[in-house]
Short mmCIF file of C-alpha atoms in Angstrom, two decimals:
data_model
loop_
_atom_site.label_atom_id
_atom_site.label_comp_id
_atom_site.label_asym_id
_atom_site.label_seq_id
_atom_site.Cartn_x
_atom_site.Cartn_y
_atom_site.Cartn_z
CA GLN A 695 26.72 -37.98 22.37
CA LYS A 696 29.56 -37.38 24.34
CA GLU A 697 32.34 -40.09 23.76
CA VAL A 698 33.47 -40.31 27.61
CA GLU A 699 30.16 -40.30 30.30
CA GLN A 700 30.29 -39.98 33.44
CA ASN A 701 28.12 -38.83 36.57
CA SER A 702 28.51 -34.80 37.37
CA GLY A 703 27.46 -35.38 40.75
CA PRO A 704 28.14 -34.23 43.46
CA LEU A 705 28.67 -37.41 44.94
CA SER A 706 28.29 -37.30 48.77
CA VAL A 707 30.32 -40.25 50.86
CA PRO A 708 30.59 -40.21 54.52
CA GLU A 709 33.91 -40.63 55.76
CA GLY A 710 35.24 -44.49 55.92
CA ALA A 711 32.41 -45.28 53.20
CA ILE A 712 33.33 -46.54 49.99
CA ALA A 713 33.22 -43.83 46.97
CA SER A 714 31.78 -45.68 43.59
CA LEU A 715 32.61 -43.90 40.52
CA ASN A 716 31.21 -44.94 36.82
CA CYS A 717 32.03 -44.13 33.51
CA THR A 718 30.66 -45.35 29.97
CA TYR A 719 32.18 -44.90 26.46
CA SER A 720 31.75 -45.34 22.96
CA ASP A 721 35.15 -45.42 21.50
CA ARG A 722 35.42 -49.14 21.01
CA GLY A 723 38.91 -49.03 19.94
CA SER A 724 39.73 -47.52 23.69
CA GLN A 725 42.73 -49.33 24.44
CA SER A 726 43.83 -47.91 27.75
CA PHE A 727 41.78 -46.57 30.38
CA PHE A 728 42.79 -43.68 33.28
CA TRP A 729 41.45 -41.87 36.35
CA TYR A 730 42.86 -38.68 37.45
CA ARG A 731 42.34 -36.15 40.64
CA GLN A 732 41.47 -32.53 39.83
CA TYR A 733 41.18 -30.48 42.83
CA SER A 734 39.80 -27.01 42.49
CA GLY A 735 42.38 -24.54 40.54
CA LYS A 736 44.76 -27.86 40.37
CA SER A 737 45.81 -30.05 37.21
CA PRO A 738 44.94 -33.39 37.01
CA GLU A 739 46.69 -36.04 38.52
CA LEU A 740 47.05 -39.48 37.48
CA ILE A 741 45.53 -42.14 39.91
CA MET A 742 44.56 -45.28 37.88
CA PHE A 743 45.78 -46.80 34.86
CA ILE A 744 44.10 -50.26 33.87
CA TYR A 745 44.11 -51.76 30.04
CA SER A 746 42.78 -55.18 30.54
CA ASN A 747 39.40 -56.97 31.82
CA GLY A 748 38.88 -57.32 35.57
CA ASP A 749 40.38 -55.04 38.76
CA LYS A 750 43.29 -53.69 39.91
CA GLU A 751 43.74 -52.25 42.97
CA ASP A 752 46.43 -49.69 44.34
CA GLY A 753 46.09 -49.31 48.03
CA ARG A 754 42.74 -47.73 48.87
CA PHE A 755 41.89 -47.54 44.75
CA THR A 756 40.20 -50.54 42.35
CA ALA A 757 39.35 -49.97 38.80
CA GLN A 758 37.29 -52.43 37.13
CA LEU A 759 36.93 -52.60 33.60
CA ASN A 760 34.18 -54.47 31.05
CA LYS A 761 35.54 -53.68 27.94
CA ALA A 762 32.19 -55.81 26.43
CA SER A 763 30.06 -53.43 28.25
CA GLN A 764 32.58 -50.28 27.41
CA TYR A 765 32.53 -48.75 30.85
CA VAL A 766 35.10 -48.58 33.89
CA SER A 767 34.73 -47.92 37.33
CA LEU A 768 36.06 -46.48 40.19
CA LEU A 769 36.04 -47.60 43.88
CA ILE A 770 37.82 -45.26 46.51
CA ARG A 771 37.92 -47.28 49.84
CA ASP A 772 37.41 -45.95 53.23
CA SER A 773 37.11 -42.36 52.00
CA GLN A 774 38.97 -39.53 53.34
CA PRO A 775 38.13 -35.74 53.60
CA SER A 776 41.77 -35.79 51.46
CA ASP A 777 39.74 -37.18 48.23
CA SER A 778 37.52 -34.87 47.86
CA ALA A 779 38.16 -33.82 44.26
CA THR A 780 37.19 -34.11 40.59
CA TYR A 781 37.98 -37.87 38.98
CA LEU A 782 37.89 -37.61 35.27
CA CYS A 783 37.60 -40.10 33.88
CA GLY A 784 40.01 -40.61 30.26
CA THR A 785 40.20 -43.43 27.46
CA ASP A 786 43.04 -43.57 25.38
CA SER A 787 42.40 -44.60 21.35
CA TRP A 788 45.30 -44.58 19.79
CA GLY A 789 47.34 -41.78 21.04
CA LYS A 790 44.24 -39.40 21.77
CA LEU A 791 43.08 -39.32 25.23
CA GLN A 792 39.27 -38.59 25.25
CA PHE A 793 38.34 -36.92 29.04
CA GLY A 794 34.36 -37.15 30.70
CA ALA A 795 33.45 -33.80 32.53
CA GLY A 796 34.31 -35.38 36.08
CA THR A 797 32.09 -36.62 38.80
CA GLN A 798 32.88 -34.72 41.59
CA VAL A 799 32.96 -35.88 45.13
CA VAL A 800 32.54 -34.82 48.18
CA VAL A 801 33.66 -36.70 51.47
CA THR A 802 32.07 -35.15 54.61
CA PRO A 803 33.50 -36.01 58.31
CA GLY B 1391 63.63 -34.34 36.54
CA ALA B 1392 61.17 -31.51 36.53
CA GLY B 1393 57.87 -31.86 35.93
CA VAL B 1394 55.39 -30.61 32.92
CA SER B 1395 56.06 -26.45 32.95
CA GLN B 1396 54.17 -24.04 31.09
CA SER B 1397 54.15 -20.33 30.54
CA PRO B 1398 52.80 -17.61 31.90
CA SER B 1399 50.83 -19.58 34.56
CA ASN B 1400 47.85 -16.23 34.05
CA LYS B 1401 47.64 -14.41 30.94
CA VAL B 1402 44.60 -11.44 30.91
CA THR B 1403 44.19 -10.30 27.02
CA GLU B 1404 41.83 -8.23 25.30
CA LYS B 1405 39.40 -9.26 23.02
CA GLY B 1406 41.27 -9.73 19.87
CA LYS B 1407 44.13 -9.92 20.71
CA ASP B 1408 46.89 -12.50 20.09
CA VAL B 1409 48.16 -14.89 22.37
CA GLU B 1410 50.95 -17.63 22.76
CA LEU B 1411 51.32 -20.37 25.61
CA ARG B 1412 53.89 -22.13 26.46
CA CYS B 1413 54.58 -25.87 27.40
CA ASP B 1414 58.45 -27.84 28.73
CA PRO B 1415 57.29 -31.35 28.51
CA ILE B 1416 59.47 -33.86 30.29
CA SER B 1417 62.85 -34.31 29.21
CA GLY B 1418 62.49 -37.57 26.85
CA HIS B 1419 58.92 -37.68 26.68
CA THR B 1420 57.80 -37.93 23.07
CA ALA B 1421 54.15 -37.34 23.02
CA LEU B 1422 52.58 -33.67 23.95
CA TYR B 1423 49.18 -32.76 24.29
CA TRP B 1424 47.14 -29.57 24.80
CA TYR B 1425 43.68 -29.76 26.50
CA ARG B 1426 41.64 -26.69 27.25
CA GLN B 1427 39.14 -26.64 30.24
CA ARG B 1428 36.55 -23.93 30.66
CA LEU B 1429 35.54 -23.28 33.95
CA GLY B 1430 33.39 -26.71 36.13
CA GLN B 1431 34.14 -28.82 32.85
CA GLY B 1432 35.91 -31.35 31.58
CA LEU B 1433 38.60 -31.46 29.53
CA GLU B 1434 38.56 -30.81 26.19
CA PHE B 1435 41.05 -32.65 23.05
CA LEU B 1436 42.78 -29.87 21.37
CA ILE B 1437 45.91 -31.42 20.00
CA TYR B 1438 48.45 -34.22 19.57
CA PHE B 1439 52.03 -34.15 19.06
CA GLN B 1440 54.14 -37.18 18.76
CA GLY B 1441 57.82 -37.10 18.02
CA ASN B 1442 58.02 -35.83 14.10
CA SER B 1443 54.92 -37.31 12.92
CA ALA B 1444 51.95 -35.04 11.55
CA PRO B 1445 50.06 -33.44 14.87
CA ASP B 1446 46.37 -34.70 15.15
CA LYS B 1447 44.82 -31.12 15.61
CA SER B 1448 41.71 -32.71 15.22
CA GLY B 1449 40.67 -30.92 18.49
CA LEU B 1450 41.41 -27.38 17.39
CA PRO B 1451 37.87 -25.47 18.08
CA SER B 1452 38.88 -23.01 14.68
CA ASP B 1453 41.52 -21.59 12.67
CA ARG B 1454 42.65 -19.07 15.18
CA PHE B 1455 44.11 -22.11 16.94
CA SER B 1456 47.40 -23.27 15.83
CA ALA B 1457 50.55 -25.58 17.74
CA GLU B 1458 53.60 -25.61 17.11
CA ARG B 1459 56.24 -27.77 18.41
CA THR B 1460 59.76 -28.31 17.14
CA GLY B 1461 60.76 -32.01 17.63
CA GLU B 1462 60.71 -33.88 20.76
CA SER B 1463 60.74 -30.26 23.23
CA VAL B 1464 58.93 -26.89 23.31
CA SER B 1465 55.45 -26.64 21.94
CA THR B 1466 53.77 -23.12 21.65
CA LEU B 1467 50.01 -22.89 21.28
CA THR B 1468 48.68 -19.45 19.59
CA ILE B 1469 45.40 -18.05 19.91
CA GLN B 1470 44.31 -15.50 17.18
CA ARG B 1471 41.65 -12.70 18.01
CA THR B 1472 41.17 -13.71 20.99
CA GLN B 1473 37.46 -14.24 21.88
CA GLN B 1474 35.97 -14.27 25.28
CA GLU B 1475 35.03 -17.72 25.07
CA ASP B 1476 38.87 -19.12 24.75
CA SER B 1477 38.86 -18.01 28.44
CA ALA B 1478 40.02 -21.42 29.98
CA VAL B 1479 42.45 -23.14 31.66
CA TYR B 1480 45.40 -24.18 28.94
CA LEU B 1481 46.99 -27.82 30.04
CA CYS B 1482 49.52 -29.18 28.33
CA ALA B 1483 50.39 -33.35 28.77
CA SER B 1484 53.34 -35.18 28.07
CA SER B 1485 53.57 -38.76 28.61
CA PRO B 1486 56.56 -40.45 27.30
CA SER B 1487 55.38 -42.37 23.97
CA MET B 1488 51.97 -42.78 21.92
CA MET B 1489 49.51 -45.72 23.25
CA GLY B 1490 48.52 -46.19 27.08
CA GLU B 1491 51.08 -44.42 28.07
CA THR B 1492 50.52 -42.54 31.35
CA GLN B 1493 50.11 -38.44 30.61
CA TYR B 1494 51.46 -35.82 32.89
CA PHE B 1495 50.36 -32.85 33.17
CA GLY B 1496 51.45 -29.07 33.88
CA PRO B 1497 50.09 -26.72 36.03
CA GLY B 1498 48.26 -24.99 32.87
CA THR B 1499 47.59 -21.52 31.80
CA ARG B 1500 45.06 -19.10 32.78
CA LEU B 1501 43.86 -17.15 30.12
CA LEU B 1502 41.05 -14.59 30.70
CA VAL B 1503 39.96 -12.44 27.62
CA LEU B 1504 38.29 -9.15 28.69
#
């Protein structure tokens, strides 16, 4: 079992709709959780980080964390074609960051 | 200031040769990480340096892989006797400290082993 699991997609989302990405993790020692966006051929860039249970909102992005259920999600509201990318979920356990394989999101005009 | 930089940006080598990849972290960042990303795959943790502590080498795939870091500055990742399966993008990231801090990624080195 991988430490961090994500649905590989592709997740097809109409422009203007909400994209919902999910991630589960196995290490209960994980303390911080990250969502990175990676465009094809580019390096990952941080979208959100969250470390407390509940929701965290930043612009069109909302991260949700449930430590009891060991999942973290990312919502992208009003999806734009520029949101088309692979989204990587990462968990930090005492400094060691583990990533999922990523979910590819395709926003269709 | 400047972000994380890596060199070379691309490297083509022959099977069996050694390669050395370089990472310059953001100034003042004490933590430095190396990851490998094969085509279409997620990020694979390789090694982690934090200040002057012993590095966490638990992700290195074989003894052909090694990494060094001098203090809180430049790091080099060395792959000896390269194999075709070593072909990947090698990403370096740095963060201000150890736990829970945002990591900033470099542009990566694209390694192709023929």
